[in-house]
Every structure is written in structure tokens, then in C-alpha cells.
Amino acid sequence: MARPSTYSTEVAENIFERLEAGEPLAAICRSEGMPAVRTFLDWVARDEKLAAAYTHARNAQGEWFDAEMDRIAKTAIDRDSAAAAKVQLSNLQWRASKQAPSKYGDRIDMTVDHTFDLAAVIDKRRQRALEGQDQPALPDASR
């Protein structure tokens, strides 16, 4: 069956539902009756409402990853399953941070609370210049 290249609300909604259930976009688009990934992303790029729905689905996918991480963490009962769970959790955590960065991404907070008052420095330099003490050094031409 040929892949659809013309936009369909039904197909887009199906993709969003599957994304929200944690399925990767590439896997969804490999399914029968689904557009190629590039085609779907072109649809999203051309339509603001579709782009908003896609963003919503990706954020919901982050929620699904969170629930899945909780489920995996609760099932690790011995050393071997804990090691496997750690790998799975790391992968899901990374994916959640990319799908819903505002909620699960790294938080970068750079707060600068230092102030520097240049007025005193400028006044001092101005006074020195008026007194002739603040002459710029000229390069030595003999070198």
C-alpha cells in the first residue's frame, strides 16, 4: 500500500494518539497506512494548529515515559533486574528530557546578583583627566 502524502486529520490524530502512548514517531510512520516521517513533519511545519497538537503529543509522551520509568523502577527486585532497569531508566529519562524539556529537561539557572557601580570609576577618571594625570600611553616608536 502506498504511503499517504496528502494531509489527513484522521491519520494525524492517530499519530498523536500513538505518540502519547510512548511509541516513537519513526515506528509509527513505518506502519501501514502512515505517511513517511518527512511527510508528517512537513505537514507539521506548514500548519500552526498541527504544530501545537504535535508539541502537545510530545509533552504527553514525556508523561508516558515518566509513568514507564516508575513502573520499571518498581519491578527491579534483584541485582540483575536492577542493572537492566538502570539502563532502561537512563534511556527513558533521556527521551523524556527531549520530548518534554520544560518538565523533564535539565534546568539551567544562572542568576547574577552582583552589581557594579561605574559612576565612581568614571568620576575618578574624569577628574584625573582634567588634572592632566590620565594621559593615554603612546606606543614607544623606538622598538
PDB file of C-alpha atoms in Angstrom:
ATOM      1  CA  MET A   1       0.000   0.000   0.000  1.00  0.00           C
ATOM      2  CA  ALA A   2       1.325   3.455  -0.899  1.00  0.00           C
ATOM      3  CA  ARG A   3       2.097   5.921   1.857  1.00  0.00           C
ATOM      4  CA  PRO A   4      -0.308   8.856   2.082  1.00  0.00           C
ATOM      5  CA  SER A   5       1.256  12.172   1.146  1.00  0.00           C
ATOM      6  CA  THR A   6      -1.892  14.290   1.377  1.00  0.00           C
ATOM      7  CA  TYR A   7      -2.758  15.577   4.841  1.00  0.00           C
ATOM      8  CA  SER A   8      -5.466  13.679   6.686  1.00  0.00           C
ATOM      9  CA  THR A   9      -6.873  14.733  10.059  1.00  0.00           C
ATOM     10  CA  GLU A  10      -7.638  11.107  10.884  1.00  0.00           C
ATOM     11  CA  VAL A  11      -4.059   9.990  10.188  1.00  0.00           C
ATOM     12  CA  ALA A  12      -2.599  12.916  12.159  1.00  0.00           C
ATOM     13  CA  GLU A  13      -4.844  12.171  15.157  1.00  0.00           C
ATOM     14  CA  ASN A  14      -3.815   8.517  15.023  1.00  0.00           C
ATOM     15  CA  ILE A  15      -0.150   9.542  15.048  1.00  0.00           C
ATOM     16  CA  PHE A  16      -0.732  11.847  18.028  1.00  0.00           C
ATOM     17  CA  GLU A  17      -2.526   9.111  19.994  1.00  0.00           C
ATOM     18  CA  ARG A  18       0.308   6.683  19.376  1.00  0.00           C
ATOM     19  CA  LEU A  19       2.939   9.284  20.298  1.00  0.00           C
ATOM     20  CA  GLU A  20       1.095   9.955  23.562  1.00  0.00           C
ATOM     21  CA  ALA A  21       1.228   6.210  24.269  1.00  0.00           C
ATOM     22  CA  GLY A  22       5.030   6.294  24.050  1.00  0.00           C
ATOM     23  CA  GLU A  23       5.521   4.964  20.537  1.00  0.00           C
ATOM     24  CA  PRO A  24       8.403   6.529  18.572  1.00  0.00           C
ATOM     25  CA  LEU A  25       7.451   8.588  15.512  1.00  0.00           C
ATOM     26  CA  ALA A  26       9.687   6.505  13.240  1.00  0.00           C
ATOM     27  CA  ALA A  27       7.935   3.289  14.309  1.00  0.00           C
ATOM     28  CA  ILE A  28       4.507   4.861  13.824  1.00  0.00           C
ATOM     29  CA  CYS A  29       5.403   6.060  10.342  1.00  0.00           C
ATOM     30  CA  ARG A  30       6.673   2.609   9.352  1.00  0.00           C
ATOM     31  CA  SER A  31       3.165   1.245   9.975  1.00  0.00           C
ATOM     32  CA  GLU A  32       0.843   0.524   7.099  1.00  0.00           C
ATOM     33  CA  GLY A  33      -1.256   3.497   6.029  1.00  0.00           C
ATOM     34  CA  MET A  34       1.024   6.028   7.704  1.00  0.00           C
ATOM     35  CA  PRO A  35       2.999   8.760   5.941  1.00  0.00           C
ATOM     36  CA  ALA A  36       6.781   8.832   5.887  1.00  0.00           C
ATOM     37  CA  VAL A  37       8.343  10.705   8.811  1.00  0.00           C
ATOM     38  CA  ARG A  38       9.463  13.511   6.484  1.00  0.00           C
ATOM     39  CA  THR A  39       5.944  13.870   5.069  1.00  0.00           C
ATOM     40  CA  PHE A  40       4.409  14.068   8.533  1.00  0.00           C
ATOM     41  CA  LEU A  41       6.973  16.636   9.687  1.00  0.00           C
ATOM     42  CA  ASP A  42       6.257  18.677   6.549  1.00  0.00           C
ATOM     43  CA  TRP A  43       2.562  18.682   7.500  1.00  0.00           C
ATOM     44  CA  VAL A  44       3.509  19.900  10.978  1.00  0.00           C
ATOM     45  CA  ALA A  45       5.784  22.625   9.590  1.00  0.00           C
ATOM     46  CA  ARG A  46       3.017  24.011   7.363  1.00  0.00           C
ATOM     47  CA  ASP A  47       0.182  24.148   9.913  1.00  0.00           C
ATOM     48  CA  GLU A  48       0.350  26.038  13.229  1.00  0.00           C
ATOM     49  CA  LYS A  49      -2.548  24.111  14.776  1.00  0.00           C
ATOM     50  CA  LEU A  50      -0.957  20.824  13.788  1.00  0.00           C
ATOM     51  CA  ALA A  51       2.373  22.010  15.216  1.00  0.00           C
ATOM     52  CA  ALA A  52       0.669  22.846  18.521  1.00  0.00           C
ATOM     53  CA  ALA A  53      -1.009  19.429  18.581  1.00  0.00           C
ATOM     54  CA  TYR A  54       2.341  17.766  17.835  1.00  0.00           C
ATOM     55  CA  THR A  55       4.001  19.672  20.692  1.00  0.00           C
ATOM     56  CA  HIS A  56       1.169  18.611  23.000  1.00  0.00           C
ATOM     57  CA  ALA A  57       1.561  14.970  21.934  1.00  0.00           C
ATOM     58  CA  ARG A  58       5.320  15.110  22.541  1.00  0.00           C
ATOM     59  CA  ASN A  59       4.773  16.568  26.016  1.00  0.00           C
ATOM     60  CA  ALA A  60       2.241  13.829  26.732  1.00  0.00           C
ATOM     61  CA  GLN A  61       4.814  11.319  25.521  1.00  0.00           C
ATOM     62  CA  GLY A  62       7.153  12.696  28.193  1.00  0.00           C
ATOM     63  CA  GLU A  63       4.439  11.935  30.755  1.00  0.00           C
ATOM     64  CA  TRP A  64       4.196   8.394  29.394  1.00  0.00           C
ATOM     65  CA  PHE A  65       7.979   7.998  29.766  1.00  0.00           C
ATOM     66  CA  ASP A  66       7.671   9.188  33.379  1.00  0.00           C
ATOM     67  CA  ALA A  67       4.989   6.591  34.137  1.00  0.00           C
ATOM     68  CA  GLU A  68       7.034   3.904  32.403  1.00  0.00           C
ATOM     69  CA  MET A  69      10.110   4.809  34.469  1.00  0.00           C
ATOM     70  CA  ASP A  70       8.041   4.464  37.632  1.00  0.00           C
ATOM     71  CA  ARG A  71       6.775   1.044  36.523  1.00  0.00           C
ATOM     72  CA  ILE A  72      10.291  -0.193  35.665  1.00  0.00           C
ATOM     73  CA  ALA A  73      11.765   1.077  38.938  1.00  0.00           C
ATOM     74  CA  LYS A  74       9.129  -0.812  40.918  1.00  0.00           C
ATOM     75  CA  THR A  75       9.787  -4.106  39.106  1.00  0.00           C
ATOM     76  CA  ALA A  76      13.554  -4.255  39.723  1.00  0.00           C
ATOM     77  CA  ILE A  77      13.737  -6.849  42.500  1.00  0.00           C
ATOM     78  CA  ASP A  78      17.214  -8.367  42.248  1.00  0.00           C
ATOM     79  CA  ARG A  79      20.717  -7.343  41.209  1.00  0.00           C
ATOM     80  CA  ASP A  80      20.378  -8.427  37.558  1.00  0.00           C
ATOM     81  CA  SER A  81      16.985  -6.829  37.034  1.00  0.00           C
ATOM     82  CA  ALA A  82      18.215  -3.678  38.788  1.00  0.00           C
ATOM     83  CA  ALA A  83      21.129  -3.376  36.343  1.00  0.00           C
ATOM     84  CA  ALA A  84      18.816  -3.831  33.363  1.00  0.00           C
ATOM     85  CA  ALA A  85      16.329  -1.390  34.866  1.00  0.00           C
ATOM     86  CA  LYS A  86      19.083   1.196  35.302  1.00  0.00           C
ATOM     87  CA  VAL A  87      19.848   1.080  31.565  1.00  0.00           C
ATOM     88  CA  GLN A  88      16.158   1.318  30.664  1.00  0.00           C
ATOM     89  CA  LEU A  89      15.581   4.154  33.109  1.00  0.00           C
ATOM     90  CA  SER A  90      18.549   6.087  31.789  1.00  0.00           C
ATOM     91  CA  ASN A  91      17.234   5.766  28.239  1.00  0.00           C
ATOM     92  CA  LEU A  92      13.696   6.768  29.186  1.00  0.00           C
ATOM     93  CA  GLN A  93      14.944   9.670  31.289  1.00  0.00           C
ATOM     94  CA  TRP A  94      16.955  10.990  28.342  1.00  0.00           C
ATOM     95  CA  ARG A  95      13.985  10.595  25.993  1.00  0.00           C
ATOM     96  CA  ALA A  96      11.628  12.324  28.434  1.00  0.00           C
ATOM     97  CA  SER A  97      14.065  15.237  28.705  1.00  0.00           C
ATOM     98  CA  LYS A  98      13.950  15.641  24.924  1.00  0.00           C
ATOM     99  CA  GLN A  99      10.192  15.163  24.500  1.00  0.00           C
ATOM    100  CA  ALA A 100       9.151  17.429  27.377  1.00  0.00           C
ATOM    101  CA  PRO A 101      12.202  19.574  28.149  1.00  0.00           C
ATOM    102  CA  SER A 102      10.268  22.169  30.147  1.00  0.00           C
ATOM    103  CA  LYS A 103       9.269  19.481  32.647  1.00  0.00           C
ATOM    104  CA  TYR A 104      11.943  16.775  32.415  1.00  0.00           C
ATOM    105  CA  GLY A 105      14.911  18.580  30.857  1.00  0.00           C
ATOM    106  CA  ASP A 106      17.976  19.851  32.652  1.00  0.00           C
ATOM    107  CA  ARG A 107      17.234  23.067  34.430  1.00  0.00           C
ATOM    108  CA  ILE A 108      19.819  25.719  33.814  1.00  0.00           C
ATOM    109  CA  ASP A 109      19.524  28.594  36.221  1.00  0.00           C
ATOM    110  CA  MET A 110      22.094  31.324  36.012  1.00  0.00           C
ATOM    111  CA  THR A 111      21.343  34.136  38.395  1.00  0.00           C
ATOM    112  CA  VAL A 112      23.692  37.078  38.603  1.00  0.00           C
ATOM    113  CA  ASP A 113      23.077  39.249  41.611  1.00  0.00           C
ATOM    114  CA  HIS A 114      26.282  41.279  41.591  1.00  0.00           C
ATOM    115  CA  THR A 115      26.102  44.945  40.714  1.00  0.00           C
ATOM    116  CA  PHE A 116      28.985  47.157  39.712  1.00  0.00           C
ATOM    117  CA  ASP A 117      28.714  50.913  40.019  1.00  0.00           C
ATOM    118  CA  LEU A 118      30.770  52.551  37.285  1.00  0.00           C
ATOM    119  CA  ALA A 119      29.842  56.100  38.278  1.00  0.00           C
ATOM    120  CA  ALA A 120      32.618  56.371  40.879  1.00  0.00           C
ATOM    121  CA  VAL A 121      35.226  54.979  38.478  1.00  0.00           C
ATOM    122  CA  ILE A 122      34.135  57.336  35.700  1.00  0.00           C
ATOM    123  CA  ASP A 123      34.174  60.346  38.045  1.00  0.00           C
ATOM    124  CA  LYS A 124      37.685  59.474  39.223  1.00  0.00           C
ATOM    125  CA  ARG A 125      38.975  59.045  35.644  1.00  0.00           C
ATOM    126  CA  ARG A 126      37.306  62.293  34.581  1.00  0.00           C
ATOM    127  CA  GLN A 127      38.920  64.175  37.478  1.00  0.00           C
ATOM    128  CA  ARG A 128      42.349  62.716  36.659  1.00  0.00           C
ATOM    129  CA  ALA A 129      41.922  63.671  33.003  1.00  0.00           C
ATOM    130  CA  LEU A 130      41.025  67.248  33.944  1.00  0.00           C
ATOM    131  CA  GLU A 131      44.149  67.429  36.095  1.00  0.00           C
ATOM    132  CA  GLY A 132      46.264  66.096  33.221  1.00  0.00           C
ATOM    133  CA  GLN A 133      47.269  62.966  35.090  1.00  0.00           C
ATOM    134  CA  ASP A 134      45.390  60.483  32.960  1.00  0.00           C
ATOM    135  CA  GLN A 135      47.105  60.730  29.598  1.00  0.00           C
ATOM    136  CA  PRO A 136      46.974  57.628  27.405  1.00  0.00           C
ATOM    137  CA  ALA A 137      50.338  55.988  26.983  1.00  0.00           C
ATOM    138  CA  LEU A 138      51.762  56.353  23.495  1.00  0.00           C
ATOM    139  CA  PRO A 139      53.456  53.352  21.938  1.00  0.00           C
ATOM    140  CA  ASP A 140      57.237  53.500  22.012  1.00  0.00           C
ATOM    141  CA  ALA A 141      58.327  54.123  18.400  1.00  0.00           C
ATOM    142  CA  SER A 142      61.922  53.078  19.102  1.00  0.00           C
ATOM    143  CA  ARG A 143      61.056  49.421  19.398  1.00  0.00           C
TER     144      ARG A 143
END
